[in-house]
mmCIF file of C-alpha atoms in Angstrom:
data_model
loop_
_atom_site.group_PDB
_atom_site.id
_atom_site.type_symbol
_atom_site.label_atom_id
_atom_site.label_comp_id
_atom_site.label_asym_id
_atom_site.label_seq_id
_atom_site.Cartn_x
_atom_site.Cartn_y
_atom_site.Cartn_z
ATOM 1 C CA MET A 1 0.000 0.000 0.000
ATOM 2 C CA TYR A 2 1.085 3.619 -0.286
ATOM 3 C CA VAL A 3 0.254 7.137 0.887
ATOM 4 C CA ILE A 4 1.535 10.551 -0.194
ATOM 5 C CA ALA A 5 2.857 13.289 2.084
ATOM 6 C CA ARG A 6 2.157 16.674 0.516
ATOM 7 C CA GLY A 7 2.368 20.150 2.016
ATOM 8 C CA GLY A 8 2.040 19.018 5.623
ATOM 9 C CA ALA A 9 -0.854 16.588 5.002
ATOM 10 C CA TRP A 10 -1.383 12.971 4.001
ATOM 11 C CA ILE A 11 -3.123 11.928 0.799
ATOM 12 C CA TYR A 12 -4.598 8.443 0.561
ATOM 13 C CA PRO A 13 -4.901 7.772 -3.201
ATOM 14 C CA SER A 14 -7.833 5.774 -4.529
ATOM 15 C CA VAL A 15 -5.888 4.683 -7.630
ATOM 16 C CA GLY A 16 -2.869 2.500 -8.241
ATOM 17 C CA MET A 17 0.592 4.008 -7.869
ATOM 18 C CA GLY A 18 1.130 4.025 -11.620
ATOM 19 C CA ASP A 19 -1.962 6.195 -12.121
ATOM 20 C CA PHE A 20 -1.304 8.774 -9.403
ATOM 21 C CA ALA A 21 0.096 12.143 -10.578
ATOM 22 C CA LEU A 22 2.937 13.276 -8.329
ATOM 23 C CA GLU A 23 3.820 16.904 -7.651
ATOM 24 C CA GLU A 24 7.186 18.441 -6.802
ATOM 25 C CA ASN A 25 8.300 17.635 -3.223
ATOM 26 C CA ASP A 26 5.743 14.842 -2.749
ATOM 27 C CA ARG A 27 6.994 12.058 -0.480
ATOM 28 C CA ILE A 28 5.778 8.511 -1.146
ATOM 29 C CA VAL A 29 5.503 6.094 1.776
ATOM 30 C CA VAL A 30 5.183 2.493 0.620
ATOM 31 C CA TYR A 31 4.287 -0.043 3.308
ATOM 32 C CA TYR A 32 3.003 -3.524 3.987
ATOM 33 C CA GLY A 33 -0.396 -3.380 5.660
ATOM 34 C CA GLY A 34 -4.091 -4.062 5.513
ATOM 35 C CA ASP A 35 -7.396 -2.273 5.993
ATOM 36 C CA ASN A 36 -6.569 -1.835 9.691
ATOM 37 C CA THR A 37 -3.192 -0.183 9.046
ATOM 38 C CA GLN A 38 -3.149 3.582 9.568
ATOM 39 C CA VAL A 39 -0.514 6.323 9.333
ATOM 40 C CA VAL A 40 0.806 8.508 12.143
ATOM 41 C CA ASP A 41 -0.817 11.933 12.231
ATOM 42 C CA ALA A 42 1.354 13.442 15.001
ATOM 43 C CA VAL A 43 3.773 12.493 17.785
ATOM 44 C CA THR A 44 4.006 14.811 20.806
ATOM 45 C CA VAL A 45 6.745 14.337 23.422
ATOM 46 C CA THR A 46 6.281 15.883 26.886
ATOM 47 C CA PRO A 47 8.291 17.640 28.199
ATOM 48 C CA ALA A 48 9.390 19.140 24.898
ATOM 49 C CA GLN A 49 12.953 19.466 26.274
ATOM 50 C CA PRO A 50 13.361 16.451 28.586
ATOM 51 C CA GLN A 51 16.213 16.244 31.059
ATOM 52 C CA PRO A 52 18.184 13.080 31.919
ATOM 53 C CA GLY A 53 16.189 10.607 34.016
ATOM 54 C CA GLN A 54 12.924 12.457 33.442
ATOM 55 C CA ASP A 55 9.875 10.390 32.429
ATOM 56 C CA LEU A 56 8.807 10.928 28.820
ATOM 57 C CA LYS A 57 5.132 11.124 27.913
ATOM 58 C CA VAL A 58 4.566 10.312 24.256
ATOM 59 C CA GLN A 59 1.175 10.923 22.652
ATOM 60 C CA VAL A 60 0.506 9.416 19.225
ATOM 61 C CA THR A 61 -2.442 10.245 16.997
ATOM 62 C CA GLN A 62 -3.266 8.450 13.780
ATOM 63 C CA LYS A 63 -4.953 9.321 10.525
ATOM 64 C CA GLN A 64 -7.699 7.092 9.169
ATOM 65 C CA TRP A 65 -9.713 7.399 5.966
ATOM 66 C CA VAL A 66 -13.429 6.664 6.180
ATOM 67 C CA TRP A 67 -15.466 6.187 3.023
ATOM 68 C CA ASN A 68 -18.193 8.812 2.554
ATOM 69 C CA GLU A 69 -21.120 7.375 0.618
ATOM 70 C CA ALA A 70 -22.579 10.822 -0.013
ATOM 71 C CA THR A 71 -19.502 12.243 -1.734
ATOM 72 C CA PHE A 72 -17.914 8.986 -2.927
ATOM 73 C CA THR A 73 -14.644 10.090 -1.376
ATOM 74 C CA SER A 74 -12.628 9.173 1.705
ATOM 75 C CA ASP A 75 -12.744 11.600 4.634
ATOM 76 C CA SER A 76 -9.751 11.780 6.985
ATOM 77 C CA VAL A 77 -10.391 11.205 10.677
ATOM 78 C CA THR A 78 -7.821 11.760 13.434
ATOM 79 C CA SER A 79 -7.927 9.582 16.543
ATOM 80 C CA PRO A 80 -5.648 8.332 19.350
ATOM 81 C CA ALA A 81 -3.301 5.520 18.281
ATOM 82 C CA ALA A 82 -3.950 2.897 20.955
ATOM 83 C CA GLY A 83 -1.847 -0.230 21.427
ATOM 84 C CA VAL A 84 1.137 0.846 19.305
ATOM 85 C CA GLN A 85 4.765 0.509 20.352
ATOM 86 C CA VAL A 86 6.968 3.516 21.159
ATOM 87 C CA THR A 87 10.719 2.780 21.278
ATOM 88 C CA ILE A 88 13.529 5.158 22.245
ATOM 89 C CA GLY A 89 16.996 4.579 23.652
ATOM 90 C CA GLY A 90 16.442 0.830 24.019
ATOM 91 C CA LYS A 91 13.200 1.300 25.980
ATOM 92 C CA THR A 92 9.759 0.340 24.682
ATOM 93 C CA ALA A 93 6.310 1.376 25.924
ATOM 94 C CA VAL A 94 2.819 0.741 24.546
ATOM 95 C CA THR A 95 0.200 3.460 24.104
ATOM 96 C CA ASP A 96 -3.032 3.296 26.097
ATOM 97 C CA ALA A 97 -6.571 3.982 24.866
ATOM 98 C CA ALA A 98 -5.785 7.704 24.733
ATOM 99 C CA GLY A 99 -2.731 7.066 22.543
ATOM 100 C CA VAL A 100 -0.324 7.868 25.393
ATOM 101 C CA ALA A 101 2.804 5.899 26.357
ATOM 102 C CA VAL A 102 5.162 6.705 29.233
ATOM 103 C CA VAL A 103 8.878 5.948 29.029
ATOM 104 C CA ALA A 104 9.629 5.595 32.728
ATOM 105 C CA GLY A 105 13.001 6.604 34.132
ATOM 106 C CA GLY A 106 13.924 8.741 31.130
ATOM 107 C CA LEU A 107 17.248 8.581 29.279
ATOM 108 C CA PRO A 108 20.784 9.995 29.560
ATOM 109 C CA ALA A 109 21.586 13.298 27.833
ATOM 110 C CA ASN A 110 21.991 12.598 24.112
ATOM 111 C CA LYS A 111 20.209 12.663 20.756
ATOM 112 C CA TYR A 112 17.743 9.842 20.055
ATOM 113 C CA THR A 113 15.371 8.598 17.385
ATOM 114 C CA LEU A 114 11.902 7.806 18.710
ATOM 115 C CA THR A 115 10.218 5.081 16.661
ATOM 116 C CA VAL A 116 6.504 4.300 16.537
ATOM 117 C CA THR A 117 5.488 0.863 15.214
ATOM 118 C CA GLY A 118 2.227 -1.050 15.146
ATOM 119 C CA TYR A 119 3.246 -4.713 15.238
ATOM 120 C CA LEU A 120 0.384 -7.141 15.819
ATOM 121 C CA LYS A 121 1.065 -10.868 16.083
ATOM 122 C CA ASP A 122 -0.236 -12.798 13.065
ATOM 123 C CA LYS A 123 -1.862 -9.617 11.696
ATOM 124 C CA THR A 124 -0.990 -6.702 9.496
ATOM 125 C CA PRO A 125 0.514 -3.782 11.480
ATOM 126 C CA ALA A 126 -1.792 -1.309 13.195
ATOM 127 C CA ILE A 127 0.264 1.686 12.104
ATOM 128 C CA VAL A 128 2.964 2.583 9.566
ATOM 129 C CA ARG A 129 6.437 2.912 11.117
ATOM 130 C CA HIS A 130 7.238 6.535 11.955
ATOM 131 C CA THR A 131 10.322 8.211 13.477
ATOM 132 C CA VAL A 132 11.010 11.569 15.123
ATOM 133 C CA PRO A 133 14.231 13.022 16.619
ATOM 134 C CA VAL A 134 14.327 13.658 20.388
ATOM 135 C CA THR A 135 17.071 15.435 22.350
ATOM 136 C CA VAL A 136 17.527 14.878 26.078
ATOM 137 C CA ALA A 137 19.230 17.951 27.568
ATOM 138 C CA SER A 138 21.620 18.276 30.493
ATOM 139 C CA ALA A 139 20.106 18.421 33.952
ATOM 140 C CA ALA A 140 19.954 21.931 35.401
ATOM 141 C CA ALA A 141 22.540 21.189 38.084
ATOM 142 C CA ASP A 142 25.058 20.105 35.445
ATOM 143 C CA ARG A 143 24.580 23.042 33.110
ATOM 144 C CA PRO A 144 27.552 25.260 32.343
ATOM 145 C CA ALA A 145 27.393 28.675 33.984
ATOM 146 C CA PHE A 146 27.499 30.929 30.925
ATOM 147 C CA GLY A 147 28.188 34.517 31.935
ATOM 148 C CA ASP A 148 25.893 35.720 29.143
ATOM 149 C CA VAL A 149 23.079 33.213 29.742
ATOM 150 C CA LYS A 150 20.500 36.020 29.872
ATOM 151 C CA SER A 151 21.351 36.847 26.256
ATOM 152 C CA ILE A 152 20.436 33.350 25.041
ATOM 153 C CA SER A 153 16.930 33.240 23.539
ATOM 154 C CA PRO A 154 14.507 30.988 25.478
ATOM 155 C CA TRP A 155 13.873 28.843 22.380
ATOM 156 C CA ALA A 156 17.626 28.184 22.029
ATOM 157 C CA LEU A 157 18.586 27.704 25.696
ATOM 158 C CA GLU A 158 18.349 23.897 25.847
ATOM 159 C CA SER A 159 20.054 23.545 22.474
ATOM 160 C CA VAL A 160 22.974 25.729 23.554
ATOM 161 C CA TYR A 161 23.482 23.655 26.709
ATOM 162 C CA THR A 162 23.293 20.415 24.731
ATOM 163 C CA ALA A 163 25.667 21.609 21.970
ATOM 164 C CA TYR A 164 28.204 22.702 24.594
ATOM 165 C CA ASP A 165 27.716 19.492 26.599
ATOM 166 C CA ARG A 166 28.434 17.346 23.544
ATOM 167 C CA LYS A 167 31.500 19.456 22.665
ATOM 168 C CA LEU A 168 29.947 20.508 19.377
ATOM 169 C CA MET A 169 30.407 24.190 20.213
ATOM 170 C CA ASN A 170 32.727 25.920 22.689
ATOM 171 C CA GLY A 171 32.739 29.223 24.520
ATOM 172 C CA VAL A 172 34.217 32.329 22.896
ATOM 173 C CA SER A 173 36.522 33.518 25.693
ATOM 174 C CA GLU A 174 39.459 32.006 27.555
ATOM 175 C CA ASP A 175 38.947 34.328 30.539
ATOM 176 C CA SER A 176 35.321 33.494 31.342
ATOM 177 C CA LEU A 177 32.619 31.140 30.080
ATOM 178 C CA LEU A 178 30.740 33.095 27.422
ATOM 179 C CA PHE A 179 28.690 31.625 24.579
ATOM 180 C CA ALA A 180 27.980 34.817 22.586
ATOM 181 C CA PRO A 181 24.599 33.555 21.326
ATOM 182 C CA LYS A 182 23.903 36.533 19.059
ATOM 183 C CA LYS A 183 27.342 36.484 17.419
ATOM 184 C CA ASN A 184 27.172 35.545 13.732
ATOM 185 C CA ILE A 185 28.842 32.258 12.799
ATOM 186 C CA THR A 186 31.388 32.288 9.986
ATOM 187 C CA ARG A 187 31.644 29.918 7.040
ATOM 188 C CA ALA A 188 34.787 28.336 8.499
ATOM 189 C CA GLU A 189 33.176 27.924 11.932
ATOM 190 C CA PHE A 190 30.105 26.238 10.464
ATOM 191 C CA ALA A 191 32.289 23.910 8.393
ATOM 192 C CA ALA A 192 34.076 22.942 11.616
ATOM 193 C CA LEU A 193 30.729 22.279 13.330
ATOM 194 C CA LEU A 194 29.633 19.980 10.504
ATOM 195 C CA LEU A 195 32.905 18.048 10.691
ATOM 196 C CA ARG A 196 32.328 17.448 14.416
ATOM 197 C CA LEU A 197 28.735 16.406 13.814
ATOM 198 C CA THR A 198 29.729 13.903 11.126
ATOM 199 C CA GLY A 199 32.691 12.527 13.106
ATOM 200 C CA ASN A 200 35.342 13.693 10.643
ATOM 201 C CA GLU A 201 38.781 15.026 11.561
ATOM 202 C CA PRO A 202 40.453 18.033 9.869
ATOM 203 C CA SER A 203 43.085 17.338 7.231
ATOM 204 C CA ALA A 204 46.751 17.380 8.225
ATOM 205 C CA ALA A 205 48.471 20.752 8.430
ATOM 206 C CA SER A 206 50.702 19.662 5.547
ATOM 207 C CA SER A 207 47.801 18.885 3.219
ATOM 208 C CA ALA A 208 47.405 20.759 -0.029
ATOM 209 C CA GLY A 209 45.282 23.889 0.213
ATOM 210 C CA ALA A 210 41.886 23.897 -1.473
ATOM 211 C CA PHE A 211 41.460 27.687 -1.644
ATOM 212 C CA SER A 212 43.821 30.616 -2.101
ATOM 213 C CA ASP A 213 42.286 32.573 0.812
ATOM 214 C CA VAL A 214 42.576 29.655 3.280
ATOM 215 C CA LYS A 215 46.150 30.046 4.454
ATOM 216 C CA ALA A 216 48.316 27.404 6.112
ATOM 217 C CA GLY A 217 48.744 28.146 9.811
ATOM 218 C CA THR A 218 45.179 29.386 10.374
ATOM 219 C CA TRP A 219 43.018 27.367 12.781
ATOM 220 C CA TYR A 220 40.592 26.495 10.004
ATOM 221 C CA TYR A 221 43.118 25.410 7.334
ATOM 222 C CA GLY A 222 42.713 21.655 7.852
ATOM 223 C CA THR A 223 38.991 22.012 8.599
ATOM 224 C CA VAL A 224 38.141 23.779 5.355
ATOM 225 C CA ASN A 225 40.336 21.470 3.290
ATOM 226 C CA ARG A 226 38.672 18.385 4.771
ATOM 227 C CA ALA A 227 35.168 19.809 4.355
ATOM 228 C CA LYS A 228 35.959 20.566 0.705
ATOM 229 C CA GLU A 229 37.347 17.054 0.205
ATOM 230 C CA LEU A 230 34.133 15.564 1.636
ATOM 231 C CA GLY A 231 31.960 17.737 -0.609
ATOM 232 C CA ILE A 232 30.378 19.548 2.350
ATOM 233 C CA ILE A 233 31.420 23.007 1.199
ATOM 234 C CA SER A 234 32.194 24.813 -2.023
ATOM 235 C CA GLY A 235 33.858 28.154 -2.638
ATOM 236 C CA VAL A 236 32.355 31.512 -3.428
ATOM 237 C CA SER A 237 34.458 31.227 -6.571
ATOM 238 C CA ALA A 238 36.648 28.546 -8.123
ATOM 239 C CA LYS A 239 39.639 29.539 -5.972
ATOM 240 C CA THR A 240 38.265 31.351 -2.907
ATOM 241 C CA PHE A 241 36.209 30.243 0.105
ATOM 242 C CA LYS A 242 35.782 33.449 2.143
ATOM 243 C CA PRO A 243 36.329 31.681 5.505
ATOM 244 C CA ASP A 244 35.434 34.734 7.611
ATOM 245 C CA GLY A 245 32.292 35.424 5.604
ATOM 246 C CA LEU A 246 28.965 34.926 7.356
ATOM 247 C CA VAL A 247 26.714 31.912 6.803
ATOM 248 C CA THR A 248 23.232 32.612 5.428
ATOM 249 C CA ARG A 249 20.266 30.401 6.257
ATOM 250 C CA GLN A 250 20.049 29.064 2.693
ATOM 251 C CA ASP A 251 23.783 28.242 2.633
ATOM 252 C CA MET A 252 23.436 26.482 5.985
ATOM 253 C CA ALA A 253 20.697 24.319 4.467
ATOM 254 C CA VAL A 254 22.909 23.440 1.486
ATOM 255 C CA MET A 255 25.883 22.459 3.667
ATOM 256 C CA MET A 256 23.673 20.351 5.964
ATOM 257 C CA VAL A 257 22.240 18.420 3.011
ATOM 258 C CA ARG A 258 25.727 17.742 1.657
ATOM 259 C CA ALA A 259 27.215 16.773 5.034
ATOM 260 C CA PHE A 260 24.482 14.286 5.940
ATOM 261 C CA LYS A 261 23.453 13.322 2.396
ATOM 262 C CA LEU A 262 19.862 14.224 3.247
ATOM 263 C CA ASP A 263 16.877 13.788 0.998
ATOM 264 C CA ALA A 264 13.151 14.183 1.457
ATOM 265 C CA THR A 265 12.627 10.439 1.841
ATOM 266 C CA SER A 266 14.986 10.156 4.838
ATOM 267 C CA ALA A 267 13.641 8.427 7.948
ATOM 268 C CA GLY A 268 11.998 10.835 10.336
ATOM 269 C CA ALA A 269 10.882 13.264 7.635
ATOM 270 C CA GLY A 270 7.776 15.258 8.358
ATOM 271 C CA ALA A 271 4.818 15.186 6.031
ATOM 272 C CA GLY A 272 6.464 17.334 3.365
ATOM 273 C CA ALA A 273 8.008 20.780 3.323
ATOM 274 C CA GLY A 274 5.621 23.700 3.436
ATOM 275 C CA LYS A 275 5.586 26.669 1.086
ATOM 276 C CA PHE A 276 7.200 29.842 2.408
ATOM 277 C CA SER A 277 5.890 33.318 1.629
ATOM 278 C CA ASP A 278 9.373 34.348 0.472
ATOM 279 C CA GLU A 279 10.209 31.199 -1.471
ATOM 280 C CA ASP A 280 10.832 33.294 -4.583
ATOM 281 C CA LYS A 281 13.796 34.857 -2.748
ATOM 282 C CA ILE A 282 15.500 31.498 -2.169
ATOM 283 C CA SER A 283 18.357 31.030 -4.650
ATOM 284 C CA ASP A 284 17.921 28.281 -7.226
ATOM 285 C CA TYR A 285 20.982 26.401 -5.964
ATOM 286 C CA ALA A 286 19.509 26.269 -2.442
ATOM 287 C CA LEU A 287 15.799 25.691 -3.037
ATOM 288 C CA SER A 288 15.897 21.889 -2.989
ATOM 289 C CA ALA A 289 18.085 21.886 0.145
ATOM 290 C CA VAL A 290 15.765 24.313 1.954
ATOM 291 C CA ARG A 291 12.749 22.162 1.156
ATOM 292 C CA THR A 292 14.588 19.067 2.342
ATOM 293 C CA VAL A 293 15.805 20.397 5.711
ATOM 294 C CA THR A 294 12.470 22.037 6.496
ATOM 295 C CA GLY A 295 10.583 18.899 5.457
ATOM 296 C CA LEU A 296 12.788 16.870 7.793
ATOM 297 C CA GLY A 297 12.273 19.327 10.639
ATOM 298 C CA TYR A 298 15.914 20.425 10.982
ATOM 299 C CA MET A 299 15.105 24.041 10.091
ATOM 300 C CA SER A 300 11.893 26.043 10.178
ATOM 301 C CA GLY A 301 10.605 29.406 9.086
ATOM 302 C CA THR A 302 9.346 32.405 11.043
ATOM 303 C CA GLY A 303 5.892 33.813 10.463
ATOM 304 C CA GLY A 304 5.540 31.839 7.246
ATOM 305 C CA ALA A 305 8.841 33.110 5.818
ATOM 306 C CA PHE A 306 12.187 31.324 5.531
ATOM 307 C CA GLU A 307 14.429 34.417 5.295
ATOM 308 C CA PRO A 308 17.060 32.714 3.098
ATOM 309 C CA THR A 309 19.639 35.513 3.142
ATOM 310 C CA ALA A 310 19.468 36.206 6.886
ATOM 311 C CA VAL A 311 22.751 35.394 8.625
ATOM 312 C CA VAL A 312 23.047 32.577 11.169
ATOM 313 C CA THR A 313 23.884 33.289 14.813
ATOM 314 C CA ARG A 314 25.664 30.912 17.173
ATOM 315 C CA GLU A 315 22.439 30.106 19.016
ATOM 316 C CA MET A 316 20.703 29.352 15.705
ATOM 317 C CA ALA A 317 23.551 27.025 14.755
ATOM 318 C CA ALA A 318 23.291 25.273 18.140
ATOM 319 C CA ALA A 319 19.541 24.760 17.717
ATOM 320 C CA VAL A 320 20.066 23.149 14.307
ATOM 321 C CA ALA A 321 23.112 21.101 15.384
ATOM 322 C CA VAL A 322 21.278 19.222 18.130
ATOM 323 C CA ARG A 323 18.464 18.269 15.735
ATOM 324 C CA LEU A 324 20.714 16.740 13.083
ATOM 325 C CA PRO A 325 21.033 12.942 12.918
#
């Protein structure tokens, strides 16, 4: 069987796959199932930013199509997904009649993939497998004492702690612990962050230079060379990289897609990328990447706009870093 994710909603086609007309950015989910098998409508984790050892409450709703004799079409109905399995960090819980499962005892600080499955013995599954990323943040008592913590936006606070905890991002001063959340991140700094996230080491100091403006002896020399070798970055021209230039939101999307080899069919993708009010301002080279990272939930817009040329701050980079696989 198959369903289509389009523009944030599911479509349940009434024709065979060969007769269904796809549109740009559609995501096809093909699955083994029966008349009882439904798709996940939404997964809500409470608290939204869990701490280590804290119980997780997971609520799962499902989407069902009910035939309407009056219109000769199928109407979508949302209901609690009861009796499905929720697995995260090696722990499994089963949802109750309200579609709620509790993962008792919580998990250590880390990034996880929460998986919802609907296995039924000797039957077709109750629900199509669905995954969502979950980050467990540091406990309050273990949090670093940033001197500029009041400058960190509330929406980025947990991400900043987690990125620092996992040694993805460091402070900006040797004299005191400062994060500088509103400081813009450079192209070289973001390349270094992606290398850490993907588990890659910088090239040797003696390696051949990839760009004329990336000089041997700079802290980012090996980082930029390695990122170029891996295909994560490209220059602003054939010979220059502009390492101290600022990263725009659309360029961040492009580098993320290259670093993690993302595509819209990746596990954990949301039900399609939405349309932004300023999509016509997104450069052609970045449009596919923007749709991919927003469809997967790694980046989002603000007030319906994506703001492709806005520069990325350190707290923005932290928020994205802790969501990446």
